[in-house]
Amino acid sequence: APSKRAPPLGMSRASEMTALVPGCGRGYAVAALAKLDRFKHATGLEISSTAQKACEDYLKQEGVQSKASVVVADFFTHETQYNLVYDCTFLCAIPPSMRESWADQMSKIVAPGGELFQIVFPINESRDANVGPPFALSKSLVEGLLVPRGFTLVSYGASEQAARKAPGAEAVARWRRHE
């Protein structure tokens, strides 16, 4: 398991870097990160032991259980810092009333100099913000949450898959936390 405080992404040797996937589901992203040489360990975070078991089975099937794990914990009280946090539709799954808490927590668990890689979905400015999940997001909404908490937007654009299937409905954002 990773230490409680991760070194900054830009200053880390590949063998020291850690990643977190909150709301990891079956663990596809956790396994993909664990397969990358740049990460020492990838952790999935789930709220149920049923999801944990499904993820552990997948990590074992993929042969990455030595570099990956899944824990049952509350994202909002999780204390470990990571070089990279991958939010793959986690923010859109939580009620809008919890968005400020999500941003506060991201500023605690993304190590200084670390990055938040996020799928911003669904992007729909005309949709009622309180209808979901998934709850509608936008670039400006996420900027309003993260910029005041010390994050800089590094890149933002449509994923290749989204550009083919539903242009404008999804974007990939890469944020860096100030050191």
mmCIF file with all atom_site columns, C-alpha atoms in Angstrom:
data_model
loop_
_atom_site.group_PDB
_atom_site.id
_atom_site.type_symbol
_atom_site.label_atom_id
_atom_site.label_alt_id
_atom_site.label_comp_id
_atom_site.label_asym_id
_atom_site.label_entity_id
_atom_site.label_seq_id
_atom_site.pdbx_PDB_ins_code
_atom_site.Cartn_x
_atom_site.Cartn_y
_atom_site.Cartn_z
_atom_site.occupancy
_atom_site.B_iso_or_equiv
_atom_site.pdbx_formal_charge
_atom_site.auth_seq_id
_atom_site.auth_comp_id
_atom_site.auth_asym_id
_atom_site.auth_atom_id
_atom_site.pdbx_PDB_model_num
ATOM 1   C CA . ALA A 1 1   ? 0.000   0.000   0.000   1.00 0.00 ? 1   ALA A CA 1
ATOM 2   C CA . PRO A 1 2   ? 1.191   3.544   -0.682  1.00 0.00 ? 2   PRO A CA 1
ATOM 3   C CA . SER A 1 3   ? 2.571   5.806   1.997   1.00 0.00 ? 3   SER A CA 1
ATOM 4   C CA . LYS A 1 4   ? 0.353   8.588   3.366   1.00 0.00 ? 4   LYS A CA 1
ATOM 5   C CA . ARG A 1 5   ? 2.252   11.347  1.505   1.00 0.00 ? 5   ARG A CA 1
ATOM 6   C CA . ALA A 1 6   ? 3.312   10.998  -2.107  1.00 0.00 ? 6   ALA A CA 1
ATOM 7   C CA . PRO A 1 7   ? 6.240   12.924  -3.617  1.00 0.00 ? 7   PRO A CA 1
ATOM 8   C CA . PRO A 1 8   ? 5.339   15.519  -6.293  1.00 0.00 ? 8   PRO A CA 1
ATOM 9   C CA . LEU A 1 9   ? 4.639   14.014  -9.732  1.00 0.00 ? 9   LEU A CA 1
ATOM 10  C CA . GLY A 1 10  ? 7.360   15.998  -11.487 1.00 0.00 ? 10  GLY A CA 1
ATOM 11  C CA . MET A 1 11  ? 9.956   15.090  -8.860  1.00 0.00 ? 11  MET A CA 1
ATOM 12  C CA . SER A 1 12  ? 9.071   11.415  -8.518  1.00 0.00 ? 12  SER A CA 1
ATOM 13  C CA . ARG A 1 13  ? 10.964  8.588   -10.045 1.00 0.00 ? 13  ARG A CA 1
ATOM 14  C CA . ALA A 1 14  ? 8.626   6.283   -11.922 1.00 0.00 ? 14  ALA A CA 1
ATOM 15  C CA . SER A 1 15  ? 9.099   3.565   -9.340  1.00 0.00 ? 15  SER A CA 1
ATOM 16  C CA . GLU A 1 16  ? 7.723   5.833   -6.576  1.00 0.00 ? 16  GLU A CA 1
ATOM 17  C CA . MET A 1 17  ? 4.501   7.087   -8.157  1.00 0.00 ? 17  MET A CA 1
ATOM 18  C CA . THR A 1 18  ? 1.059   6.160   -6.884  1.00 0.00 ? 18  THR A CA 1
ATOM 19  C CA . ALA A 1 19  ? -2.427  6.477   -8.323  1.00 0.00 ? 19  ALA A CA 1
ATOM 20  C CA . LEU A 1 20  ? -5.986  6.406   -6.976  1.00 0.00 ? 20  LEU A CA 1
ATOM 21  C CA . VAL A 1 21  ? -9.257  5.670   -8.758  1.00 0.00 ? 21  VAL A CA 1
ATOM 22  C CA . PRO A 1 22  ? -12.201 6.684   -6.544  1.00 0.00 ? 22  PRO A CA 1
ATOM 23  C CA . GLY A 1 23  ? -15.403 4.809   -7.321  1.00 0.00 ? 23  GLY A CA 1
ATOM 24  C CA . CYS A 1 24  ? -13.358 2.277   -9.284  1.00 0.00 ? 24  CYS A CA 1
ATOM 25  C CA . GLY A 1 25  ? -16.171 -0.203  -9.968  1.00 0.00 ? 25  GLY A CA 1
ATOM 26  C CA . ARG A 1 26  ? -14.813 -3.418  -11.453 1.00 0.00 ? 26  ARG A CA 1
ATOM 27  C CA . GLY A 1 27  ? -11.277 -2.026  -11.509 1.00 0.00 ? 27  GLY A CA 1
ATOM 28  C CA . TYR A 1 28  ? -10.563 -1.601  -15.217 1.00 0.00 ? 28  TYR A CA 1
ATOM 29  C CA . ALA A 1 29  ? -8.805  1.736   -14.704 1.00 0.00 ? 29  ALA A CA 1
ATOM 30  C CA . VAL A 1 30  ? -6.952  0.464   -11.621 1.00 0.00 ? 30  VAL A CA 1
ATOM 31  C CA . ALA A 1 31  ? -5.561  -2.457  -13.623 1.00 0.00 ? 31  ALA A CA 1
ATOM 32  C CA . ALA A 1 32  ? -4.622  -0.206  -16.549 1.00 0.00 ? 32  ALA A CA 1
ATOM 33  C CA . LEU A 1 33  ? -2.687  2.151   -14.264 1.00 0.00 ? 33  LEU A CA 1
ATOM 34  C CA . ALA A 1 34  ? -0.975  -0.753  -12.484 1.00 0.00 ? 34  ALA A CA 1
ATOM 35  C CA . LYS A 1 35  ? 0.276   -2.025  -15.845 1.00 0.00 ? 35  LYS A CA 1
ATOM 36  C CA . LEU A 1 36  ? 2.089   1.246   -16.510 1.00 0.00 ? 36  LEU A CA 1
ATOM 37  C CA . ASP A 1 37  ? 5.750   1.176   -15.490 1.00 0.00 ? 37  ASP A CA 1
ATOM 38  C CA . ARG A 1 38  ? 5.533   4.711   -14.136 1.00 0.00 ? 38  ARG A CA 1
ATOM 39  C CA . PHE A 1 39  ? 3.355   3.667   -11.177 1.00 0.00 ? 39  PHE A CA 1
ATOM 40  C CA . LYS A 1 40  ? 4.573   1.755   -8.153  1.00 0.00 ? 40  LYS A CA 1
ATOM 41  C CA . HIS A 1 41  ? 1.012   1.155   -6.985  1.00 0.00 ? 41  HIS A CA 1
ATOM 42  C CA . ALA A 1 42  ? -2.560  1.839   -8.105  1.00 0.00 ? 42  ALA A CA 1
ATOM 43  C CA . THR A 1 43  ? -5.378  1.882   -5.569  1.00 0.00 ? 43  THR A CA 1
ATOM 44  C CA . GLY A 1 44  ? -9.091  1.607   -6.202  1.00 0.00 ? 44  GLY A CA 1
ATOM 45  C CA . LEU A 1 45  ? -11.520 3.089   -3.699  1.00 0.00 ? 45  LEU A CA 1
ATOM 46  C CA . GLU A 1 46  ? -15.053 1.751   -3.289  1.00 0.00 ? 46  GLU A CA 1
ATOM 47  C CA . ILE A 1 47  ? -17.838 2.011   -0.735  1.00 0.00 ? 47  ILE A CA 1
ATOM 48  C CA . SER A 1 48  ? -18.997 -1.601  -0.829  1.00 0.00 ? 48  SER A CA 1
ATOM 49  C CA . SER A 1 49  ? -17.338 -4.935  -0.218  1.00 0.00 ? 49  SER A CA 1
ATOM 50  C CA . THR A 1 50  ? -19.264 -6.350  -3.211  1.00 0.00 ? 50  THR A CA 1
ATOM 51  C CA . ALA A 1 51  ? -17.533 -3.855  -5.508  1.00 0.00 ? 51  ALA A CA 1
ATOM 52  C CA . GLN A 1 52  ? -14.226 -4.548  -3.754  1.00 0.00 ? 52  GLN A CA 1
ATOM 53  C CA . LYS A 1 53  ? -14.545 -8.283  -4.435  1.00 0.00 ? 53  LYS A CA 1
ATOM 54  C CA . ALA A 1 54  ? -15.377 -7.706  -8.122  1.00 0.00 ? 54  ALA A CA 1
ATOM 55  C CA . CYS A 1 55  ? -12.377 -5.408  -8.460  1.00 0.00 ? 55  CYS A CA 1
ATOM 56  C CA . GLU A 1 56  ? -10.022 -7.796  -6.669  1.00 0.00 ? 56  GLU A CA 1
ATOM 57  C CA . ASP A 1 57  ? -11.142 -10.616 -8.981  1.00 0.00 ? 57  ASP A CA 1
ATOM 58  C CA . TYR A 1 58  ? -10.421 -8.470  -12.029 1.00 0.00 ? 58  TYR A CA 1
ATOM 59  C CA . LEU A 1 59  ? -7.015  -7.351  -10.730 1.00 0.00 ? 59  LEU A CA 1
ATOM 60  C CA . LYS A 1 60  ? -6.110  -10.998 -10.157 1.00 0.00 ? 60  LYS A CA 1
ATOM 61  C CA . GLN A 1 61  ? -7.369  -11.954 -13.631 1.00 0.00 ? 61  GLN A CA 1
ATOM 62  C CA . GLU A 1 62  ? -5.165  -9.209  -15.111 1.00 0.00 ? 62  GLU A CA 1
ATOM 63  C CA . GLY A 1 63  ? -2.155  -10.340 -13.045 1.00 0.00 ? 63  GLY A CA 1
ATOM 64  C CA . VAL A 1 64  ? -1.575  -6.967  -11.404 1.00 0.00 ? 64  VAL A CA 1
ATOM 65  C CA . GLN A 1 65  ? -2.496  -7.728  -7.785  1.00 0.00 ? 65  GLN A CA 1
ATOM 66  C CA . SER A 1 66  ? 1.121   -7.090  -6.689  1.00 0.00 ? 66  SER A CA 1
ATOM 67  C CA . LYS A 1 67  ? 0.895   -3.482  -7.968  1.00 0.00 ? 67  LYS A CA 1
ATOM 68  C CA . ALA A 1 68  ? -2.781  -2.798  -7.338  1.00 0.00 ? 68  ALA A CA 1
ATOM 69  C CA . SER A 1 69  ? -5.342  -3.017  -4.573  1.00 0.00 ? 69  SER A CA 1
ATOM 70  C CA . VAL A 1 70  ? -8.838  -1.873  -3.755  1.00 0.00 ? 70  VAL A CA 1
ATOM 71  C CA . VAL A 1 71  ? -9.978  -0.554  -0.404  1.00 0.00 ? 71  VAL A CA 1
ATOM 72  C CA . VAL A 1 72  ? -13.436 -0.044  1.034   1.00 0.00 ? 72  VAL A CA 1
ATOM 73  C CA . ALA A 1 73  ? -13.471 3.478   2.415   1.00 0.00 ? 73  ALA A CA 1
ATOM 74  C CA . ASP A 1 74  ? -15.246 6.806   2.323   1.00 0.00 ? 74  ASP A CA 1
ATOM 75  C CA . PHE A 1 75  ? -13.672 9.018   -0.327  1.00 0.00 ? 75  PHE A CA 1
ATOM 76  C CA . PHE A 1 76  ? -14.458 12.116  1.725   1.00 0.00 ? 76  PHE A CA 1
ATOM 77  C CA . THR A 1 77  ? -12.398 10.944  4.705   1.00 0.00 ? 77  THR A CA 1
ATOM 78  C CA . HIS A 1 78  ? -9.610  9.116   2.828   1.00 0.00 ? 78  HIS A CA 1
ATOM 79  C CA . GLU A 1 79  ? -6.226  10.501  3.959   1.00 0.00 ? 79  GLU A CA 1
ATOM 80  C CA . THR A 1 80  ? -3.566  9.046   1.673   1.00 0.00 ? 80  THR A CA 1
ATOM 81  C CA . GLN A 1 81  ? -2.006  11.329  -0.957  1.00 0.00 ? 81  GLN A CA 1
ATOM 82  C CA . TYR A 1 82  ? -1.339  10.220  -4.523  1.00 0.00 ? 82  TYR A CA 1
ATOM 83  C CA . ASN A 1 83  ? 0.654   11.489  -7.490  1.00 0.00 ? 83  ASN A CA 1
ATOM 84  C CA . LEU A 1 84  ? -2.346  10.906  -9.733  1.00 0.00 ? 84  LEU A CA 1
ATOM 85  C CA . VAL A 1 85  ? -6.065  10.684  -9.044  1.00 0.00 ? 85  VAL A CA 1
ATOM 86  C CA . TYR A 1 86  ? -8.221  9.462   -11.916 1.00 0.00 ? 86  TYR A CA 1
ATOM 87  C CA . ASP A 1 87  ? -11.820 10.640  -11.630 1.00 0.00 ? 87  ASP A CA 1
ATOM 88  C CA . CYS A 1 88  ? -13.629 8.630   -14.261 1.00 0.00 ? 88  CYS A CA 1
ATOM 89  C CA . THR A 1 89  ? -17.179 9.927   -13.835 1.00 0.00 ? 89  THR A CA 1
ATOM 90  C CA . PHE A 1 90  ? -16.947 9.979   -10.022 1.00 0.00 ? 90  PHE A CA 1
ATOM 91  C CA . LEU A 1 91  ? -17.894 13.655  -9.658  1.00 0.00 ? 91  LEU A CA 1
ATOM 92  C CA . CYS A 1 92  ? -20.994 13.275  -11.835 1.00 0.00 ? 92  CYS A CA 1
ATOM 93  C CA . ALA A 1 93  ? -22.219 10.415  -9.646  1.00 0.00 ? 93  ALA A CA 1
ATOM 94  C CA . ILE A 1 94  ? -22.370 12.422  -6.423  1.00 0.00 ? 94  ILE A CA 1
ATOM 95  C CA . PRO A 1 95  ? -25.153 14.898  -5.599  1.00 0.00 ? 95  PRO A CA 1
ATOM 96  C CA . PRO A 1 96  ? -24.407 18.536  -6.507  1.00 0.00 ? 96  PRO A CA 1
ATOM 97  C CA . SER A 1 97  ? -24.594 19.441  -2.804  1.00 0.00 ? 97  SER A CA 1
ATOM 98  C CA . MET A 1 98  ? -21.389 17.410  -2.280  1.00 0.00 ? 98  MET A CA 1
ATOM 99  C CA . ARG A 1 99  ? -19.293 19.035  -5.028  1.00 0.00 ? 99  ARG A CA 1
ATOM 100 C CA . GLU A 1 100 ? -17.510 21.483  -2.709  1.00 0.00 ? 100 GLU A CA 1
ATOM 101 C CA . SER A 1 101 ? -16.589 18.570  -0.430  1.00 0.00 ? 101 SER A CA 1
ATOM 102 C CA . TRP A 1 102 ? -15.317 16.644  -3.473  1.00 0.00 ? 102 TRP A CA 1
ATOM 103 C CA . ALA A 1 103 ? -13.071 19.588  -4.407  1.00 0.00 ? 103 ALA A CA 1
ATOM 104 C CA . ASP A 1 104 ? -11.842 20.007  -0.811  1.00 0.00 ? 104 ASP A CA 1
ATOM 105 C CA . GLN A 1 105 ? -10.960 16.326  -0.702  1.00 0.00 ? 105 GLN A CA 1
ATOM 106 C CA . MET A 1 106 ? -9.180  16.422  -4.062  1.00 0.00 ? 106 MET A CA 1
ATOM 107 C CA . SER A 1 107 ? -6.999  19.235  -2.723  1.00 0.00 ? 107 SER A CA 1
ATOM 108 C CA . LYS A 1 108 ? -6.006  16.947  0.164   1.00 0.00 ? 108 LYS A CA 1
ATOM 109 C CA . ILE A 1 109 ? -5.385  13.658  -1.666  1.00 0.00 ? 109 ILE A CA 1
ATOM 110 C CA . VAL A 1 110 ? -3.682  14.937  -4.828  1.00 0.00 ? 110 VAL A CA 1
ATOM 111 C CA . ALA A 1 111 ? -0.088  15.465  -3.692  1.00 0.00 ? 111 ALA A CA 1
ATOM 112 C CA . PRO A 1 112 ? 1.501   18.887  -4.273  1.00 0.00 ? 112 PRO A CA 1
ATOM 113 C CA . GLY A 1 113 ? 2.710   18.789  -7.882  1.00 0.00 ? 113 GLY A CA 1
ATOM 114 C CA . GLY A 1 114 ? 0.414   15.830  -8.541  1.00 0.00 ? 114 GLY A CA 1
ATOM 115 C CA . GLU A 1 115 ? -2.351  15.595  -11.080 1.00 0.00 ? 115 GLU A CA 1
ATOM 116 C CA . LEU A 1 116 ? -6.065  14.968  -11.304 1.00 0.00 ? 116 LEU A CA 1
ATOM 117 C CA . PHE A 1 117 ? -7.102  13.336  -14.562 1.00 0.00 ? 117 PHE A CA 1
ATOM 118 C CA . GLN A 1 118 ? -10.845 13.674  -15.000 1.00 0.00 ? 118 GLN A CA 1
ATOM 119 C CA . ILE A 1 119 ? -13.577 12.635  -17.382 1.00 0.00 ? 119 ILE A CA 1
ATOM 120 C CA . VAL A 1 120 ? -16.001 15.572  -17.412 1.00 0.00 ? 120 VAL A CA 1
ATOM 121 C CA . PHE A 1 121 ? -19.333 13.911  -18.194 1.00 0.00 ? 121 PHE A CA 1
ATOM 122 C CA . PRO A 1 122 ? -22.123 14.523  -19.010 1.00 0.00 ? 122 PRO A CA 1
ATOM 123 C CA . ILE A 1 123 ? -21.619 17.987  -20.433 1.00 0.00 ? 123 ILE A CA 1
ATOM 124 C CA . ASN A 1 124 ? -25.071 19.450  -20.876 1.00 0.00 ? 124 ASN A CA 1
ATOM 125 C CA . GLU A 1 125 ? -25.567 23.125  -20.020 1.00 0.00 ? 125 GLU A CA 1
ATOM 126 C CA . SER A 1 126 ? -29.331 22.946  -20.628 1.00 0.00 ? 126 SER A CA 1
ATOM 127 C CA . ARG A 1 127 ? -29.979 19.967  -18.354 1.00 0.00 ? 127 ARG A CA 1
ATOM 128 C CA . ASP A 1 128 ? -31.330 20.509  -14.837 1.00 0.00 ? 128 ASP A CA 1
ATOM 129 C CA . ALA A 1 129 ? -28.248 20.300  -12.586 1.00 0.00 ? 129 ALA A CA 1
ATOM 130 C CA . ASN A 1 130 ? -30.208 18.388  -9.943  1.00 0.00 ? 130 ASN A CA 1
ATOM 131 C CA . VAL A 1 131 ? -31.322 15.559  -12.239 1.00 0.00 ? 131 VAL A CA 1
ATOM 132 C CA . GLY A 1 132 ? -29.138 12.482  -12.016 1.00 0.00 ? 132 GLY A CA 1
ATOM 133 C CA . PRO A 1 133 ? -26.970 10.630  -11.517 1.00 0.00 ? 133 PRO A CA 1
ATOM 134 C CA . PRO A 1 134 ? -25.180 11.263  -13.676 1.00 0.00 ? 134 PRO A CA 1
ATOM 135 C CA . PHE A 1 135 ? -25.405 14.936  -12.749 1.00 0.00 ? 135 PHE A CA 1
ATOM 136 C CA . ALA A 1 136 ? -24.506 17.358  -15.553 1.00 0.00 ? 136 ALA A CA 1
ATOM 137 C CA . LEU A 1 137 ? -21.072 18.996  -15.444 1.00 0.00 ? 137 LEU A CA 1
ATOM 138 C CA . SER A 1 138 ? -19.278 21.678  -17.414 1.00 0.00 ? 138 SER A CA 1
ATOM 139 C CA . LYS A 1 139 ? -15.749 22.976  -17.770 1.00 0.00 ? 139 LYS A CA 1
ATOM 140 C CA . SER A 1 140 ? -16.637 26.204  -15.939 1.00 0.00 ? 140 SER A CA 1
ATOM 141 C CA . LEU A 1 141 ? -18.288 24.310  -13.084 1.00 0.00 ? 141 LEU A CA 1
ATOM 142 C CA . VAL A 1 142 ? -15.203 22.133  -12.510 1.00 0.00 ? 142 VAL A CA 1
ATOM 143 C CA . GLU A 1 143 ? -12.865 25.139  -12.884 1.00 0.00 ? 143 GLU A CA 1
ATOM 144 C CA . GLY A 1 144 ? -14.898 26.942  -10.221 1.00 0.00 ? 144 GLY A CA 1
ATOM 145 C CA . LEU A 1 145 ? -14.368 24.017  -7.882  1.00 0.00 ? 145 LEU A CA 1
ATOM 146 C CA . LEU A 1 146 ? -10.671 23.336  -8.478  1.00 0.00 ? 146 LEU A CA 1
ATOM 147 C CA . VAL A 1 147 ? -8.938  26.614  -9.351  1.00 0.00 ? 147 VAL A CA 1
ATOM 148 C CA . PRO A 1 148 ? -9.652  28.227  -5.935  1.00 0.00 ? 148 PRO A CA 1
ATOM 149 C CA . ARG A 1 149 ? -8.160  25.126  -4.317  1.00 0.00 ? 149 ARG A CA 1
ATOM 150 C CA . GLY A 1 150 ? -4.789  25.416  -6.021  1.00 0.00 ? 150 GLY A CA 1
ATOM 151 C CA . PHE A 1 151 ? -5.283  23.487  -9.256  1.00 0.00 ? 151 PHE A CA 1
ATOM 152 C CA . THR A 1 152 ? -4.234  24.643  -12.715 1.00 0.00 ? 152 THR A CA 1
ATOM 153 C CA . LEU A 1 153 ? -5.892  23.292  -15.842 1.00 0.00 ? 153 LEU A CA 1
ATOM 154 C CA . VAL A 1 154 ? -3.128  21.682  -17.934 1.00 0.00 ? 154 VAL A CA 1
ATOM 155 C CA . SER A 1 155 ? -5.292  20.429  -20.792 1.00 0.00 ? 155 SER A CA 1
ATOM 156 C CA . TYR A 1 156 ? -8.943  20.045  -21.713 1.00 0.00 ? 156 TYR A CA 1
ATOM 157 C CA . GLY A 1 157 ? -10.543 18.494  -24.776 1.00 0.00 ? 157 GLY A CA 1
ATOM 158 C CA . ALA A 1 158 ? -12.786 15.830  -26.195 1.00 0.00 ? 158 ALA A CA 1
ATOM 159 C CA . SER A 1 159 ? -11.688 12.229  -25.942 1.00 0.00 ? 159 SER A CA 1
ATOM 160 C CA . GLU A 1 160 ? -11.337 10.412  -29.255 1.00 0.00 ? 160 GLU A CA 1
ATOM 161 C CA . GLN A 1 161 ? -14.184 8.060   -28.343 1.00 0.00 ? 161 GLN A CA 1
ATOM 162 C CA . ALA A 1 162 ? -16.524 10.900  -27.330 1.00 0.00 ? 162 ALA A CA 1
ATOM 163 C CA . ALA A 1 163 ? -15.676 12.898  -30.440 1.00 0.00 ? 163 ALA A CA 1
ATOM 164 C CA . ARG A 1 164 ? -16.855 9.960   -32.585 1.00 0.00 ? 164 ARG A CA 1
ATOM 165 C CA . LYS A 1 165 ? -19.920 8.931   -30.584 1.00 0.00 ? 165 LYS A CA 1
ATOM 166 C CA . ALA A 1 166 ? -21.364 12.082  -29.028 1.00 0.00 ? 166 ALA A CA 1
ATOM 167 C CA . PRO A 1 167 ? -19.408 15.250  -29.805 1.00 0.00 ? 167 PRO A CA 1
ATOM 168 C CA . GLY A 1 168 ? -19.456 17.726  -26.923 1.00 0.00 ? 168 GLY A CA 1
ATOM 169 C CA . ALA A 1 169 ? -20.954 15.333  -24.366 1.00 0.00 ? 169 ALA A CA 1
ATOM 170 C CA . GLU A 1 170 ? -17.673 14.428  -22.660 1.00 0.00 ? 170 GLU A CA 1
ATOM 171 C CA . ALA A 1 171 ? -14.238 15.927  -22.160 1.00 0.00 ? 171 ALA A CA 1
ATOM 172 C CA . VAL A 1 172 ? -10.939 14.889  -20.648 1.00 0.00 ? 172 VAL A CA 1
ATOM 173 C CA . ALA A 1 173 ? -9.401  17.345  -18.190 1.00 0.00 ? 173 ALA A CA 1
ATOM 174 C CA . ARG A 1 174 ? -5.916  17.235  -16.736 1.00 0.00 ? 174 ARG A CA 1
ATOM 175 C CA . TRP A 1 175 ? -5.297  19.340  -13.613 1.00 0.00 ? 175 TRP A CA 1
ATOM 176 C CA . ARG A 1 176 ? -2.071  19.940  -11.691 1.00 0.00 ? 176 ARG A CA 1
ATOM 177 C CA . ARG A 1 177 ? -2.061  20.834  -8.020  1.00 0.00 ? 177 ARG A CA 1
ATOM 178 C CA . HIS A 1 178 ? 0.351   23.622  -7.132  1.00 0.00 ? 178 HIS A CA 1
ATOM 179 C CA . GLU A 1 179 ? 3.461   22.539  -5.243  1.00 0.00 ? 179 GLU A CA 1
#
